[in-house]
Amino acid sequence: MKKITDDIYWIGTKDTETKLFENMFELPFGVMYHAFFIDDEKTAVIDCVKNITEDGFISAVQERLNGRDLDYIVLNHMEPDHSLAVTRLVELYPDARILCSAKAVPMLKNFYGIEENVQAVKEGETLSLGKNTLTWVMVPMVHWPESMMTYAVEQKVLFSTDAFGGFGIFNSIFADEVTSEHRESETVRYFANIVGKVSSIIDKTLGRVLGMNLPIEVICPSHGLIWRKEGVGKIVNEYIDLSQHRTKPKITIAYSTMYGNNEQSANILFEELKKNQVDVKMYNLSETEKSFVIADIWQSEVVLLGAPAYYGGVHPKMRELLMKLEEGALMNHTVGVFGNGAWSGGGVRGIETFLKENKVDMLEKSVEIMGRPTEEDRAALIELAKDAAAALNH
Ligand code: FEO
């Protein structure tokens, strides 16, 4: 159990067992569920954890209480990875008052049958625990409609729910002690895949919360890392960049392939871009789970999407990616298209239609080849790579 500040302790858990977050996204570095205990005249737990690691959380609460009663359970967010263990807390401490947003009240009943001792709090309302005062900021759709943040006034700690979160378990829960090279990419992957769909709401909400000028010395999100001192500004800026779709001068190539012909096209593009010192990454959609691809696409100024035709449409592996990209991942990007027509084409046309419908800027000329790339096809692909490189910084 780590001390965050005077009176505030980390009682979260580290999950290395869940393979797929939301049963969709791979977790090669695991995920943490942060929860906190405020040890004051009145005692409070801020957020709960997912059931899989519930025991460590419950024993931490019991250790901190040391025979006392638990007075308050604050639930900032009802997604079960942050609320499920409330069921066990309620069994152990039936008199504890659950504080949540008004929208979370029916969800507590629907999810867990909990109706007793539930109290909706309002934005700006305060609660004294003794030395510490809590207040709340409502942040609907960061990431669910009932989401709220809790602010510990005297300690200047913001419990920010899903905002400023990330995937991963690292050598420390404190960002300023973490040495992992994966920290930033796991934050981007979390943002782009879990809350990217509501990025414009996050942007507006962060503007509103920051505009309140609350002095913030520590940010405690529900996943990722705890940010202290100058780290607070760093993660705030990272999240603002992500929510405003600020891209970097790099290119991501994402392709699907059935028998290797479209892969040959992707390789020609990749080699040409590399030869010209372009920062480029390439993904075969059958080999890399899409959350990694989406994360790179989110920050790439230019994207090249390539798929074979499949019964006159887009190959299913690319269709899966497009479904996720539809959530706004291509805002502020330029996209080029390539593909393999098999017997009568359709892959390139399908991707182009998707891009037009989603009002995405496109490179002028797509390349669709039939079968193995010929010398003429190679020349067309090199032209496409040149167009993509020229679109950087524009
Ligand atoms: Fe892990 Fe939306 O919560």
Coordinates of C-alpha atoms and ligand atoms in Angstrom, one line a residue:
M1 CA 0.0 0.0 0.0
K2 CA 1.7 3.2 -1.2
K3 CA 1.2 6.6 0.4
I4 CA 0.1 9.2 -2.2
T5 CA 0.0 12.3 0.1
D6 CA -0.8 12.8 3.8
D7 CA -3.9 10.7 4.6
I8 CA -4.3 9.3 1.0
Y9 CA -3.2 5.8 0.2
W10 CA -3.1 3.7 -3.0
I11 CA -5.2 0.5 -2.6
G12 CA -5.5 -0.4 -6.2
T13 CA -4.6 -3.7 -8.0
K14 CA -2.4 -4.9 -10.8
D15 CA -4.1 -7.3 -13.3
T16 CA -1.8 -9.6 -15.3
E17 CA -4.5 -12.2 -15.8
T18 CA -7.0 -10.4 -18.1
K19 CA -5.9 -11.1 -21.7
L20 CA -8.3 -8.7 -23.5
F21 CA -9.4 -5.4 -22.1
E22 CA -13.1 -4.9 -22.6
N23 CA -12.7 -8.4 -24.1
M24 CA -11.2 -6.8 -27.2
F25 CA -7.8 -5.2 -26.8
E26 CA -4.6 -7.1 -25.9
L27 CA -2.8 -6.3 -22.7
P28 CA 0.8 -7.3 -23.2
F29 CA 1.9 -5.2 -20.2
G30 CA -1.2 -5.8 -18.1
V31 CA -3.5 -3.1 -16.6
M32 CA -3.9 -1.4 -13.2
Y33 CA -7.1 -0.4 -11.5
H34 CA -6.4 2.4 -9.1
A35 CA -8.4 2.9 -5.9
F36 CA -7.5 5.1 -2.9
F37 CA -8.2 5.2 0.8
I38 CA -8.5 8.5 2.7
D39 CA -7.6 8.0 6.3
D40 CA -9.3 10.8 8.3
E41 CA -11.8 11.2 11.1
K42 CA -14.3 9.8 8.5
T43 CA -12.9 7.2 6.2
A44 CA -13.4 7.0 2.5
V45 CA -12.6 4.7 -0.4
I46 CA -12.3 6.4 -3.8
D47 CA -13.1 4.0 -6.6
C48 CA -13.1 0.2 -6.5
V49 CA -11.5 -2.4 -8.7
K50 CA -12.4 -5.3 -11.0
N51 CA -13.3 -8.6 -9.3
I52 CA -10.4 -10.6 -10.6
T53 CA -8.0 -8.9 -8.1
E54 CA -10.6 -7.9 -5.6
D55 CA -8.9 -9.7 -2.7
G56 CA -5.8 -7.4 -2.5
F57 CA -8.1 -4.4 -2.6
I58 CA -10.4 -5.7 0.2
S59 CA -7.4 -6.6 2.4
A60 CA -5.9 -3.2 1.9
V61 CA -9.1 -1.5 3.0
Q62 CA -9.3 -3.8 6.0
E63 CA -5.7 -3.1 6.9
R64 CA -6.2 0.7 6.7
L65 CA -9.4 0.6 8.6
N66 CA -7.8 -1.5 11.4
G67 CA -11.2 -2.3 13.0
R68 CA -12.9 1.0 12.2
D69 CA -16.0 1.4 10.1
L70 CA -15.9 2.6 6.5
D71 CA -17.9 5.8 6.2
Y72 CA -17.9 6.5 2.5
I73 CA -17.4 4.8 -0.9
V74 CA -16.9 7.2 -3.8
L75 CA -17.7 5.8 -7.2
N76 CA -16.4 8.1 -9.9
H77 CA -17.3 5.6 -12.7
M78 CA -19.6 2.6 -13.0
E79 CA -17.6 0.6 -15.6
P80 CA -17.3 -2.7 -13.8
D81 CA -13.4 -2.6 -13.7
H82 CA -13.9 0.3 -11.3
S83 CA -17.1 -0.6 -9.5
L84 CA -17.5 -4.4 -9.3
A85 CA -15.7 -4.8 -6.0
V86 CA -18.2 -2.4 -4.4
T87 CA -20.4 -5.5 -4.0
R88 CA -17.9 -7.0 -1.5
L89 CA -17.4 -3.7 0.3
V90 CA -21.1 -3.3 0.8
E91 CA -21.3 -6.8 2.3
L92 CA -18.5 -6.0 4.7
Y93 CA -19.5 -2.4 5.5
P94 CA -23.3 -2.2 5.0
D95 CA -23.4 1.3 6.7
A96 CA -20.9 2.9 4.3
R97 CA -22.6 5.6 2.2
I98 CA -22.0 5.3 -1.5
L99 CA -21.4 8.7 -3.2
C100 CA -21.8 8.9 -6.9
S101 CA -23.3 11.0 -9.7
A102 CA -27.1 11.1 -10.1
K103 CA -26.7 9.1 -13.4
A104 CA -24.8 6.3 -11.5
V105 CA -27.7 5.8 -9.0
P106 CA -29.9 3.6 -11.4
M107 CA -26.8 1.9 -12.7
L108 CA -25.8 0.7 -9.2
K109 CA -29.3 -0.8 -9.0
N110 CA -29.2 -2.3 -12.5
F111 CA -25.6 -3.6 -12.2
Y112 CA -25.5 -4.9 -8.7
G113 CA -28.9 -4.5 -7.1
I114 CA -27.5 -1.8 -4.7
E115 CA -30.1 0.8 -3.6
E116 CA -29.5 1.3 0.1
N117 CA -27.2 4.1 1.4
V118 CA -26.7 5.6 -2.1
Q119 CA -26.4 9.3 -2.3
A120 CA -26.0 11.4 -5.5
V121 CA -23.5 14.2 -5.2
K122 CA -23.6 17.4 -7.3
E123 CA -20.9 19.4 -8.9
G124 CA -19.3 21.8 -6.4
E125 CA -20.9 20.2 -3.4
T126 CA -18.4 19.6 -0.5
L127 CA -18.0 16.9 2.1
S128 CA -15.7 17.2 5.1
L129 CA -13.9 14.1 6.3
G130 CA -12.1 15.9 9.1
K131 CA -8.9 17.4 7.9
N132 CA -9.8 16.7 4.2
T133 CA -12.6 18.1 2.1
L134 CA -13.9 16.4 -1.0
T135 CA -15.7 18.1 -3.9
W136 CA -16.9 16.9 -7.3
V137 CA -16.8 17.8 -11.0
M138 CA -19.3 16.1 -13.3
V139 CA -17.6 14.8 -16.5
P140 CA -20.2 13.0 -18.5
M141 CA -18.8 10.8 -21.3
V142 CA -15.3 10.7 -19.8
H143 CA -15.9 7.9 -20.4
W144 CA -19.5 7.0 -19.6
P145 CA -22.5 9.3 -19.0
E146 CA -22.3 9.0 -15.2
S147 CA -18.5 9.7 -15.0
M148 CA -17.4 12.3 -12.4
M149 CA -14.1 13.4 -10.9
T150 CA -13.4 13.8 -7.2
Y151 CA -11.1 16.5 -5.9
A152 CA -9.4 16.4 -2.5
V153 CA -9.2 20.1 -1.7
E154 CA -6.4 20.4 1.0
Q155 CA -4.1 17.8 -0.6
K156 CA -4.8 19.2 -4.1
V157 CA -5.4 15.7 -5.5
L158 CA -7.6 15.1 -8.5
F159 CA -9.1 11.6 -8.8
S160 CA -9.7 12.0 -12.6
T161 CA -11.5 8.7 -13.5
D162 CA -10.6 7.6 -17.1
A163 CA -9.1 11.0 -18.0
F164 CA -5.3 10.8 -18.1
G165 CA -5.4 7.0 -17.9
G166 CA -3.4 4.4 -19.8
F167 CA -2.7 0.7 -20.1
G168 CA 0.3 -1.1 -18.5
I169 CA 1.8 -2.2 -15.2
F170 CA 5.3 -0.7 -14.7
N171 CA 8.1 -0.6 -12.1
S172 CA 6.2 2.0 -10.1
I173 CA 2.7 3.4 -9.9
F174 CA 4.2 6.9 -10.0
A175 CA 5.0 8.3 -13.4
D176 CA 8.1 10.1 -12.2
E177 CA 9.6 6.8 -11.2
V178 CA 8.7 4.8 -14.3
T179 CA 11.5 3.8 -16.7
S180 CA 9.6 1.7 -19.2
E181 CA 9.8 2.7 -22.9
H182 CA 6.1 1.5 -23.2
R183 CA 4.6 4.1 -20.9
E184 CA 3.7 6.7 -23.5
S185 CA 2.6 4.2 -26.2
E186 CA 0.4 2.4 -23.7
T187 CA -1.2 5.8 -22.8
V188 CA -1.8 6.5 -26.5
R189 CA -3.2 3.0 -27.1
Y190 CA -5.6 3.4 -24.2
F191 CA -6.7 6.9 -25.3
A192 CA -7.2 6.0 -29.0
N193 CA -9.1 2.8 -28.4
I194 CA -11.0 3.3 -25.2
V195 CA -12.0 6.9 -25.1
G196 CA -11.0 8.1 -28.6
K197 CA -14.6 7.9 -29.8
V198 CA -15.5 10.7 -27.3
S199 CA -12.3 12.7 -27.9
S200 CA -14.1 16.0 -28.7
I201 CA -16.1 15.7 -25.4
I202 CA -12.8 15.0 -23.6
D203 CA -11.3 18.1 -25.2
K204 CA -14.2 20.3 -24.1
T205 CA -14.3 18.7 -20.6
L206 CA -10.6 19.1 -20.0
G207 CA -10.9 22.7 -21.0
R208 CA -13.7 23.2 -18.5
V209 CA -12.0 21.4 -15.7
L210 CA -8.7 23.2 -16.2
G211 CA -10.6 26.5 -16.5
M212 CA -11.8 26.0 -12.9
N213 CA -8.2 26.7 -11.9
L214 CA -8.2 24.1 -9.2
P215 CA -4.6 23.8 -7.8
I216 CA -3.6 20.2 -8.8
E217 CA -0.5 18.7 -7.4
V218 CA -1.4 15.1 -8.0
I219 CA -3.5 13.4 -10.7
C220 CA -4.8 10.0 -9.8
P221 CA -6.6 8.4 -12.9
S222 CA -8.3 5.1 -12.6
H223 CA -5.8 3.3 -14.9
G224 CA -2.2 4.1 -15.9
L225 CA 0.0 6.1 -13.6
I226 CA -0.2 8.6 -10.7
W227 CA 1.2 12.0 -11.9
R228 CA 3.0 14.3 -9.4
K229 CA 4.6 17.7 -9.6
E230 CA 5.7 18.6 -13.1
G231 CA 4.3 15.3 -14.4
V232 CA 0.8 16.8 -13.9
G233 CA 1.5 19.3 -16.8
K234 CA 3.0 16.6 -18.9
I235 CA 0.0 14.2 -18.8
V236 CA -2.4 17.1 -19.2
N237 CA -0.6 18.2 -22.4
E238 CA -0.4 14.7 -23.7
Y239 CA -4.1 14.3 -23.3
I240 CA -4.8 17.7 -24.8
D241 CA -2.7 16.7 -27.9
L242 CA -4.5 13.4 -28.2
S243 CA -8.0 14.8 -27.7
Q244 CA -7.3 17.6 -30.3
H245 CA -6.0 15.0 -32.8
R246 CA -2.5 16.7 -33.1
T247 CA -0.6 14.4 -35.4
K248 CA 3.2 13.8 -35.8
P249 CA 5.1 13.9 -39.1
K250 CA 5.0 10.1 -39.6
I251 CA 3.2 7.6 -41.8
T252 CA 1.4 4.4 -40.8
I253 CA 0.8 1.7 -43.4
A254 CA -1.9 -0.8 -42.4
Y255 CA -2.8 -3.6 -44.8
S256 CA -4.5 -7.0 -45.1
T257 CA -3.4 -9.7 -47.4
M258 CA -4.7 -13.2 -48.3
Y259 CA -1.9 -14.7 -50.4
G260 CA 0.9 -12.2 -50.1
N261 CA 0.3 -10.1 -53.3
N262 CA -1.0 -7.0 -51.4
E263 CA 1.8 -7.5 -48.9
Q264 CA 4.3 -7.1 -51.7
S265 CA 2.6 -3.8 -52.5
A266 CA 2.9 -2.7 -48.9
N267 CA 6.5 -3.7 -48.8
I268 CA 7.2 -1.5 -51.9
L269 CA 5.6 1.5 -50.2
F270 CA 7.5 0.8 -46.9
E271 CA 10.9 0.5 -48.6
E272 CA 10.4 3.6 -50.7
L273 CA 9.4 5.7 -47.6
K274 CA 12.3 4.3 -45.6
K275 CA 14.7 5.0 -48.4
N276 CA 13.5 8.7 -48.2
Q277 CA 14.1 8.8 -44.4
V278 CA 10.3 9.0 -43.6
D279 CA 9.3 7.9 -40.1
V280 CA 7.1 5.0 -41.1
K281 CA 5.5 2.0 -39.4
M282 CA 3.8 -0.9 -41.1
Y283 CA 1.2 -3.4 -39.8
N284 CA -0.2 -6.6 -41.3
L285 CA -3.7 -6.6 -39.9
S286 CA -3.7 -10.4 -39.6
E287 CA -0.6 -10.3 -37.4
T288 CA -1.1 -7.3 -35.1
E289 CA -4.2 -6.7 -33.0
K290 CA -5.9 -3.5 -34.2
S291 CA -5.5 -1.5 -31.0
F292 CA -1.8 -1.1 -31.7
V293 CA -2.5 -0.1 -35.3
I294 CA -5.1 2.4 -34.2
A295 CA -2.7 4.0 -31.7
D296 CA -0.1 4.6 -34.4
I297 CA -2.7 5.8 -36.8
W298 CA -4.0 8.3 -34.2
Q299 CA -0.7 10.2 -34.2
S300 CA 0.3 9.7 -37.9
E301 CA -0.2 12.7 -40.2
V302 CA -0.5 10.4 -43.2
V303 CA -1.9 6.9 -43.3
L304 CA -1.8 4.3 -46.1
L305 CA -4.6 1.7 -46.1
G306 CA -4.4 -1.3 -48.3
A307 CA -6.7 -4.3 -48.8
P308 CA -7.4 -7.0 -51.3
A309 CA -10.9 -7.3 -52.8
Y310 CA -13.1 -9.8 -51.2
Y311 CA -16.3 -10.8 -53.1
G312 CA -16.1 -7.4 -54.7
G313 CA -15.8 -5.5 -51.4
V314 CA -13.1 -4.8 -48.8
H315 CA -11.2 -7.8 -47.2
P316 CA -12.8 -8.4 -43.7
K317 CA -9.6 -7.7 -41.8
M318 CA -9.5 -4.2 -43.2
R319 CA -13.3 -3.8 -42.7
E320 CA -12.7 -4.5 -39.0
L321 CA -10.1 -1.7 -38.9
L322 CA -12.4 0.7 -40.8
M323 CA -15.2 0.1 -38.3
K324 CA -12.9 1.2 -35.5
L325 CA -11.5 4.1 -37.5
E326 CA -15.0 5.3 -38.0
E327 CA -14.9 6.4 -34.4
G328 CA -12.9 9.5 -35.4
A329 CA -9.4 8.2 -35.6
L330 CA -8.8 9.8 -39.0
M331 CA -9.7 13.4 -38.1
N332 CA -6.8 15.6 -39.2
H333 CA -5.1 12.9 -41.4
T334 CA -4.4 12.4 -45.0
V335 CA -5.0 8.9 -46.3
G336 CA -3.8 7.1 -49.3
V337 CA -5.3 3.8 -50.6
F338 CA -3.9 0.8 -52.3
G339 CA -5.1 -2.7 -52.9
N340 CA -5.3 -5.8 -54.9
G341 CA -8.2 -6.4 -57.2
A342 CA -8.2 -10.2 -57.3
W343 CA -10.6 -10.9 -60.2
S344 CA -12.6 -7.7 -60.5
G345 CA -11.6 -5.2 -57.9
G346 CA -13.6 -3.6 -55.1
G347 CA -11.2 -3.4 -52.1
V348 CA -9.8 0.0 -53.1
R349 CA -13.3 1.3 -54.1
G350 CA -14.7 0.2 -50.7
I351 CA -12.0 2.0 -48.7
E352 CA -12.4 5.1 -50.8
T353 CA -16.1 5.1 -50.3
F354 CA -15.6 4.8 -46.5
L355 CA -13.1 7.7 -46.5
K356 CA -15.5 9.9 -48.6
E357 CA -18.4 9.1 -46.3
N358 CA -16.3 10.0 -43.3
K359 CA -15.0 13.2 -45.0
V360 CA -11.3 12.2 -44.6
D361 CA -8.7 14.0 -46.8
M362 CA -7.4 11.6 -49.4
L363 CA -4.3 11.4 -51.6
E364 CA -5.4 12.0 -55.2
K365 CA -4.4 8.7 -56.8
S366 CA -5.1 5.3 -55.3
V367 CA -3.3 2.2 -56.6
E368 CA -5.2 -1.0 -57.3
I369 CA -3.3 -3.8 -59.0
M370 CA -4.4 -7.2 -60.3
G371 CA -2.4 -10.1 -58.9
R372 CA 1.3 -9.9 -58.5
P373 CA 2.8 -6.3 -58.9
T374 CA 4.4 -5.8 -62.3
E375 CA 7.1 -3.2 -63.0
E376 CA 4.4 -0.8 -64.0
D377 CA 2.6 -1.4 -60.7
R378 CA 5.8 -0.9 -58.8
A379 CA 6.2 2.5 -60.4
A380 CA 2.7 3.4 -59.5
L381 CA 3.3 2.4 -55.9
I382 CA 6.5 4.4 -55.7
E383 CA 4.5 7.4 -56.9
L384 CA 1.9 6.8 -54.1
A385 CA 4.7 6.6 -51.6
K386 CA 6.1 9.9 -52.9
D387 CA 2.6 11.5 -52.7
A388 CA 2.3 10.3 -49.1
A389 CA 5.7 11.7 -48.1
A390 CA 4.9 15.0 -49.8
A391 CA 1.6 15.2 -47.8
L392 CA 3.6 15.3 -44.5
N393 CA 3.7 18.7 -42.9
H394 CA 1.0 20.0 -45.1
Ligands
FEO1 FE1 -11.6 1.4 -17.0 FE2 -14.2 3.4 -18.4 O1 -13.1 2.5 -17.3

